[in-house]
XYZ file of C-alpha atoms in Angstrom:
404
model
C 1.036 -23.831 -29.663
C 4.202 -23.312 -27.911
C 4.627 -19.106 -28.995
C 1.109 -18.565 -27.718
C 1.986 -20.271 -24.197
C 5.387 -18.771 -24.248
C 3.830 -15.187 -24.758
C 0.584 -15.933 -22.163
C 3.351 -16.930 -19.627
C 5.803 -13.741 -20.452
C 3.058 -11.469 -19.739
C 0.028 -12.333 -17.621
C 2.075 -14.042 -14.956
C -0.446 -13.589 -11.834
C -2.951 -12.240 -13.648
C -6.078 -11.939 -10.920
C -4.004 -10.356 -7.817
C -4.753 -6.489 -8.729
C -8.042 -7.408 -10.352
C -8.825 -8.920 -7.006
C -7.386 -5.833 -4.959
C -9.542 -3.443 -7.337
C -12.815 -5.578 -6.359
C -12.014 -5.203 -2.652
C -11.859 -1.520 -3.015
C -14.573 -1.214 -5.193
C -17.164 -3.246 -2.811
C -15.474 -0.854 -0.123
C -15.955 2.440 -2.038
C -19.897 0.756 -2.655
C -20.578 0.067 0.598
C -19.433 3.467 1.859
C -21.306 5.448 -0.633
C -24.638 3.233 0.293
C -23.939 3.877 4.150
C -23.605 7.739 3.583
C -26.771 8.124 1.277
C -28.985 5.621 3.883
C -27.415 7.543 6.887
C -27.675 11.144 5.636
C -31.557 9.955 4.642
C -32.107 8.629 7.847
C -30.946 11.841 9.773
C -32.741 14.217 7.596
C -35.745 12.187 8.391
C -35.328 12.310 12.008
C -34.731 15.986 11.846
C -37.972 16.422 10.655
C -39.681 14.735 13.206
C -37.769 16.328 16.043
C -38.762 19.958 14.165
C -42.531 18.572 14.128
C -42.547 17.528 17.596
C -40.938 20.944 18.711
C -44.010 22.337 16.755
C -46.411 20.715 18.494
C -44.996 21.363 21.802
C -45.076 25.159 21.030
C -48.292 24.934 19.741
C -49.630 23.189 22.885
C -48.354 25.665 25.171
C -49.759 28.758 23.381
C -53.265 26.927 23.339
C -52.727 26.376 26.746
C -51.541 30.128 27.783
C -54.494 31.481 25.843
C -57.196 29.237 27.039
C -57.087 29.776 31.343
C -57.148 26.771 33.321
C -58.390 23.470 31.483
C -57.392 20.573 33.665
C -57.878 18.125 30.427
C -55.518 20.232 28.411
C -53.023 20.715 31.111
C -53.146 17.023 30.822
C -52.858 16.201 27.931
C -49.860 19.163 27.090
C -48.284 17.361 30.252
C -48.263 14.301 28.217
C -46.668 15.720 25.096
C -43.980 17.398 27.048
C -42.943 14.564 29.054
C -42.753 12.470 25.819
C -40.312 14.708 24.748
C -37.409 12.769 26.652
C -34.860 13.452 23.868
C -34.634 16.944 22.512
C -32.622 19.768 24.522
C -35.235 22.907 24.768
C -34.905 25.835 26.637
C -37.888 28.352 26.716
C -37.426 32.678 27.044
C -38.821 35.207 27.291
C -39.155 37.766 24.377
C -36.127 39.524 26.245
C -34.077 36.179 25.363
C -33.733 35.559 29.211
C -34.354 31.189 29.718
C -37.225 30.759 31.698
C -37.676 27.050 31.745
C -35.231 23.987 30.242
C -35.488 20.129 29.455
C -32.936 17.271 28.478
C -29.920 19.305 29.499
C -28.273 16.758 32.166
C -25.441 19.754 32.932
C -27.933 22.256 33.805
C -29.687 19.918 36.072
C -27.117 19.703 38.502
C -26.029 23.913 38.167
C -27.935 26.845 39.789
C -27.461 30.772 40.353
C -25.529 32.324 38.274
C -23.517 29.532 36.778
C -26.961 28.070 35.144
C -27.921 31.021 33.940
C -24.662 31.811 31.960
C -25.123 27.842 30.956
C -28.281 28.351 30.085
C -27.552 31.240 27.273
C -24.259 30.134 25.708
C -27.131 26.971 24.951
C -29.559 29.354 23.676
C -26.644 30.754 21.152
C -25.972 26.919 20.304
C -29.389 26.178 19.790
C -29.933 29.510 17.901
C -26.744 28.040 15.337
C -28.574 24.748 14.550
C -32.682 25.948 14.532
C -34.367 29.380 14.588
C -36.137 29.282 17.582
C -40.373 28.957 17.543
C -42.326 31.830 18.641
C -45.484 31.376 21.215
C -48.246 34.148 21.310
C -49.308 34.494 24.973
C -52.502 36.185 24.574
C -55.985 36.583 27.107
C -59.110 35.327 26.086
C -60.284 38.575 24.437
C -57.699 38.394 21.713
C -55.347 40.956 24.202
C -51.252 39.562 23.417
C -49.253 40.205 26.348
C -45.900 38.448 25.624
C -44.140 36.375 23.520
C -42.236 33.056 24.220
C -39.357 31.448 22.249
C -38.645 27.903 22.580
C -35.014 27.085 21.266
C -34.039 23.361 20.487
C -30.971 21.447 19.241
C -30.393 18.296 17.758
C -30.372 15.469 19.984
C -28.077 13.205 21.211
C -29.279 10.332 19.155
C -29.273 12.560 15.762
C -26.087 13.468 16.230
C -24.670 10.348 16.734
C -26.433 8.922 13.532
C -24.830 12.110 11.930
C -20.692 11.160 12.761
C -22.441 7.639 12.181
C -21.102 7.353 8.493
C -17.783 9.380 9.106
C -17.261 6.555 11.787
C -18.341 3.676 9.219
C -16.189 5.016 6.750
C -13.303 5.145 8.704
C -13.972 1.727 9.524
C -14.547 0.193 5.945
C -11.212 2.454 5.056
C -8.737 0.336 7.869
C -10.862 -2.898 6.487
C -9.639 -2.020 3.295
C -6.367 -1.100 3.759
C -5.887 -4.418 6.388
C -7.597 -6.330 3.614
C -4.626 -5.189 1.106
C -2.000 -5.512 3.176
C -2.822 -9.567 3.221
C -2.920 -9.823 -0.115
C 0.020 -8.663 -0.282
C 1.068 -10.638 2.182
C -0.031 -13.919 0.455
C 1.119 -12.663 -2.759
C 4.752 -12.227 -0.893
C 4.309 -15.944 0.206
C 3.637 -17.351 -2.834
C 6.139 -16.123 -4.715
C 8.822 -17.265 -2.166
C 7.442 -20.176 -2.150
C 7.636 -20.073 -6.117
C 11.500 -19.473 -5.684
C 12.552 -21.278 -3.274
C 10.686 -24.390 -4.829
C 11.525 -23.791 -8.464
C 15.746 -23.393 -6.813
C 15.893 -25.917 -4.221
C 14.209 -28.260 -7.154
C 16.757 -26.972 -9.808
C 19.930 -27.509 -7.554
C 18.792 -31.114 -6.842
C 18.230 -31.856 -10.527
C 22.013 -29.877 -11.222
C 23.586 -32.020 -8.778
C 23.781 -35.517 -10.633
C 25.068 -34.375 -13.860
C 27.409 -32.310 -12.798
C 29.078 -34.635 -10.268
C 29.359 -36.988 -13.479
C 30.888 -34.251 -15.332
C 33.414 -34.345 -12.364
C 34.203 -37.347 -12.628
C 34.499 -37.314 -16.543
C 36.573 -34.612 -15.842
C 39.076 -36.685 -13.546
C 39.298 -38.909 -16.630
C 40.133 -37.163 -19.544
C 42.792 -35.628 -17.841
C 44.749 -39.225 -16.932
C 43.809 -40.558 -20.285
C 44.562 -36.787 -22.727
C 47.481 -35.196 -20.157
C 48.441 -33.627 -23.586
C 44.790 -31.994 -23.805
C 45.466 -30.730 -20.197
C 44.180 -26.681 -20.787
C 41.576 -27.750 -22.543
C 40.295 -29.744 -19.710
C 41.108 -27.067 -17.312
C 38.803 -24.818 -19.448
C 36.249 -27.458 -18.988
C 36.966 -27.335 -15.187
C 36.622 -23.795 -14.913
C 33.070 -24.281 -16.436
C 32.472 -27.300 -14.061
C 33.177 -25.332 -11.449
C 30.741 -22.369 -12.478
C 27.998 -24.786 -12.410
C 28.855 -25.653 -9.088
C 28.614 -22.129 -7.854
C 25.556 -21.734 -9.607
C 24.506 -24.771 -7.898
C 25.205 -23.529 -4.675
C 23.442 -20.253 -5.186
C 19.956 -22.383 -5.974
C 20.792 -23.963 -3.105
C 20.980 -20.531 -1.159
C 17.084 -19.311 -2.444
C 15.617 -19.391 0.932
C 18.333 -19.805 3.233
C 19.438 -16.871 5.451
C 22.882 -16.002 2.989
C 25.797 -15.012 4.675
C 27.492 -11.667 3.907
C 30.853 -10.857 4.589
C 32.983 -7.421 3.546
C 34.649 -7.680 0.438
C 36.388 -5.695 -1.956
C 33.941 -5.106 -4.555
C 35.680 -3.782 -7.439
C 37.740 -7.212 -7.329
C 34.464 -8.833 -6.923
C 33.305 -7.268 -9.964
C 36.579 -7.629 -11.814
C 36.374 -11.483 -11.435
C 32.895 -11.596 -12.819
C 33.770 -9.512 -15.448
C 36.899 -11.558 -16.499
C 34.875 -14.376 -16.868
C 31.962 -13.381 -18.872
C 34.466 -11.535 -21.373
C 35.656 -14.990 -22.678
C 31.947 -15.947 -22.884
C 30.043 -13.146 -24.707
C 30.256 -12.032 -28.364
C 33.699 -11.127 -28.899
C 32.243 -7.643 -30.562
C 31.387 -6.688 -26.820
C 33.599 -4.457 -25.042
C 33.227 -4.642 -21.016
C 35.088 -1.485 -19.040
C 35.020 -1.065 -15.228
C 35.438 2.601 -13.603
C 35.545 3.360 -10.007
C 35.535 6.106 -7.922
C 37.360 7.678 -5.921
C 39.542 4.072 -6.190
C 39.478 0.731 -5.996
C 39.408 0.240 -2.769
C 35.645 -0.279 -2.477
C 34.288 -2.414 0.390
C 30.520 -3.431 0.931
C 28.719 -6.370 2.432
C 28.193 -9.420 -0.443
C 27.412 -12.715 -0.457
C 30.127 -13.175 -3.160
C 27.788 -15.976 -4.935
C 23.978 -14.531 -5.033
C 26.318 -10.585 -5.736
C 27.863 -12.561 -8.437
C 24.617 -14.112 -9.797
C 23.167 -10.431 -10.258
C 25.595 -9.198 -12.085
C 26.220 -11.897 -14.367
C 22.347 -11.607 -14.916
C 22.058 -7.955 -15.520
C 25.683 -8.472 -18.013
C 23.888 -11.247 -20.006
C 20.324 -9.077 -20.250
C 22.757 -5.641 -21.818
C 24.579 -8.282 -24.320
C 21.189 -9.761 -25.576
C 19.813 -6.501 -25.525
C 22.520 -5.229 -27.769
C 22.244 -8.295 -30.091
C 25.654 -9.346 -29.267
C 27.322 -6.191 -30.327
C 28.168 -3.196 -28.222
C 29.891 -2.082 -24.607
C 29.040 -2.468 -21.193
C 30.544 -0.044 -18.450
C 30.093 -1.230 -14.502
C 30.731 2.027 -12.360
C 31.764 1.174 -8.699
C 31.717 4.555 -6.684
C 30.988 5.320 -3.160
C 27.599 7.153 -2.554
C 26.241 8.946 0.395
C 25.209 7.263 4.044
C 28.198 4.821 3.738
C 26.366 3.695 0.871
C 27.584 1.994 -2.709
C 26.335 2.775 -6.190
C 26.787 0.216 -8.796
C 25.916 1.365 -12.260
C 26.069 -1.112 -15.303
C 25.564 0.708 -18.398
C 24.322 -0.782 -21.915
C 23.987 0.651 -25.415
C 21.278 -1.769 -26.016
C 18.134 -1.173 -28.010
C 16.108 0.421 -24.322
C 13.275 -0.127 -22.347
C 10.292 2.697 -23.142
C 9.187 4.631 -20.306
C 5.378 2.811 -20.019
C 7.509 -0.422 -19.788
C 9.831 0.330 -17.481
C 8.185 -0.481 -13.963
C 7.308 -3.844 -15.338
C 11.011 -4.821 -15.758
C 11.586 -6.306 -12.066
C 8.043 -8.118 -12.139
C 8.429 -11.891 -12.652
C 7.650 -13.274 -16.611
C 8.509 -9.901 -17.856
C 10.693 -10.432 -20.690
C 11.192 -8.426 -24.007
C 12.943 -11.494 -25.371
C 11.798 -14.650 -27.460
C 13.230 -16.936 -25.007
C 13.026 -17.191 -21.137
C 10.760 -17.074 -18.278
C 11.418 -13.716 -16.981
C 12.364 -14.144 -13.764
C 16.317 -13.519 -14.164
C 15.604 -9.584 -13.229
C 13.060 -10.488 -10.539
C 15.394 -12.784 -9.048
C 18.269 -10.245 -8.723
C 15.799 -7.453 -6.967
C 14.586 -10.283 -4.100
C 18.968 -11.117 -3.830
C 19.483 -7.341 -3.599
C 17.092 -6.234 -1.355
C 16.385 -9.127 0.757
C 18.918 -10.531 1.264
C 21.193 -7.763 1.046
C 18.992 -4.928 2.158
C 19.941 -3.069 -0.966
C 18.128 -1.161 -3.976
C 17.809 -2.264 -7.677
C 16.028 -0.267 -10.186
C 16.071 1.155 -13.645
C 18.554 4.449 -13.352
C 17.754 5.588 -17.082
C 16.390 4.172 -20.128
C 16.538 5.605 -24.048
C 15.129 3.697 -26.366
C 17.235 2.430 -29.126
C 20.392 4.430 -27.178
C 20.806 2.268 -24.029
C 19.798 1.350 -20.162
C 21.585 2.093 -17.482
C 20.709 -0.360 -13.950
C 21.806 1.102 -10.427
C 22.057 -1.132 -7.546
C 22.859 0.155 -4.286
C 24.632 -1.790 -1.330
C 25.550 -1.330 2.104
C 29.347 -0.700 2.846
């Protein structure tokens, strides 16, 4: 029962976040789709009706050029012109030259020469969208003696259902987008939450034993003076755990960076983990152009990642191999840290995983030892952490860049 939690907690950690990012862009991508289809239906349909009407209107006014005077037709054609309150129409004559207009609010307030001119760049316009309908003017006796053209465009209220689901989409797009930012945004929150809890909680429960072990320590030493480096061994120890109860402590608190010398930083980190890893685990430190490497730490949380990404390379090499750390400056006043491992790798498909928290390729732990050093480096140091190279069965290099 314990391996099956142990591997349900190492690897589906937060589990429903992108599922629940997917559905939001799903129902968006659904809802778009829909809007197009019912909008693009819903134009094509008015089209029609504005083409019929335009029909009808042509149709009326040949009956009525070919009939002579009929006061009930004038009438009634009055009536179907008037209804068209909508629909920009301008009628030639078979020479193309506009004769009459209706729904064009800019001609109505242009004459002379300027409304002509208006008047055909509308007929080309018109022309683009519709071919223009043809009226037969022709006497009683059957005798044609012209020829009308009426030329229409789409109306205002077609083509505003028309940019109707560009302007929907666009709007459903920044919903989306705003949607995922939030998650993110609460996903951000509870995770520091989830730190700064699961640190503050751990430093509280660190802080009774190991003022006891103090105090123990205080003892042995006035009753064994002759075990004396033992004890200062012990010390040493005791007063790791009180750095690394001051860095749980620190999880959530605004750390304070000052500019050290990080080579010597490194050194001292180095020096200490040498005496506790596998003897069979060689630990070199290049730099470049020289020591004399200064960047903005804080010397406890700096201290913390390195000891972290150290302790992944020795378990990763089964407690037999090297580790190189090289210092060197980089480019923009910045510093590249490279700690280099000739562990058994990370493959390629795994390899963005490795910073995301209850990733672990081991049989023991929680994960969150590499996740942990990426929020130190680049929150609270404004740095970058990432995986420089990774060979399987060959090695893995990590590169972590500061600001000098």
């Amino acid at each position: 029962m314990k391996k099956k939690f142990r591997e349900h907690t190492n690897h589906t950690l937060l589990p429903l976040r992108p599922n629940l990012r997917w559905f939001v862009v799903g129902v968006a991508v659904v809802i778009s789709i829909g809007s197009i289809l019912y909008a693009s239906n819903l134009v094509e349909q008015i089209r029609e009706r504005e083409s019929r009407q335009i029909e009808i209107y042509a149709k009326s006014l040949e009956f009525l050029a070919n009939e002579g005077d009929n006061t009930n037709f004038i009438l009634i054609l009055d009536e179907v012109i008037n209804a068209n309150n909508s629909i920009p129409v301008i009628l030639t004559d078979e020479n193309g030259t506009p004769q009459e207009f209706r729904n064009l609010p800019r001609a109505e307030k242009m004459e002379g020469e300027k409304l002509a001119t208006y008047l055909r760049d509308q007929v080309e316009v018109m022309q683009e969208q519709h071919p223009p309908v043809s009226v037969i003017l022709a006497a009683p006796d059957g005798t044609v003696f012209g020829t009308t053209y009426i030329y229409y465009k789409n109306s205002a209220l077609l083509n505003q259902l028309t940019l109707y689901p560009y302007v929907q989409l666009s709007v459903i797009t920044l919903f989306g987008f705003a949607t995922f930012l939030v998650l993110n945004y609460i996903k951000k929150v509870e995770q520091d939450r989830v730190w700064v809890g699961l640190a503050k909680e751990t430093a509280h429960q660190l802080g009774t034993p190991l003022s006891s072990l103090m105090a123990w320590s205080e003892y042995l030493k006035s009753q064994y003076p002759a075990e004396r480096s033992t004890l200062l061994e012990i010390d040493k120890d005791v007063d790791r755990l009180k750095v690394i109860t001051d860095r749980f402590s620190s999880i959530g608190s605004e750390p304070q960076l000052s500019v050290l010398n990080i080579t010597e930083a490194i050194e001292e980190i180095v020096s200490y983990l040498a005496k506790r890893l596998s003897s069979k685990i060689t630990m070199n430190i290049s730099t470049f152009p020289n020591r004399e490497i200064e960047g903005k730490i804080n010397q406890s949380l700096f201290a913390w990642v390195i000891e972290n990404l150290c302790k992944n390379a020795a378990d990763a090499m089964e407690g037999k191999g090297s580790i190189t750390i090289s210092i060197l400056k980089a480019n923009e006043g910045k510093i590249a840290i490279d700690i280099k491992d000739t562990g058994k790798g990370i493959t390629k498909k795994r390899i963005k995983d490795v910073f995301k928290p209850g990733f672990t390729t081991k049989k023991r732990g929680w994960g969150l030892g590499l996740a942990l050093a990426q929020r130190i480096v680049e929150q609270y140091h404004q740095g970058k952490i990432f995986v420089k190279q990774s060979e399987v069965n060959k090695g893995t290099t990590f590169r972590i860049y500061l600001n000098s």
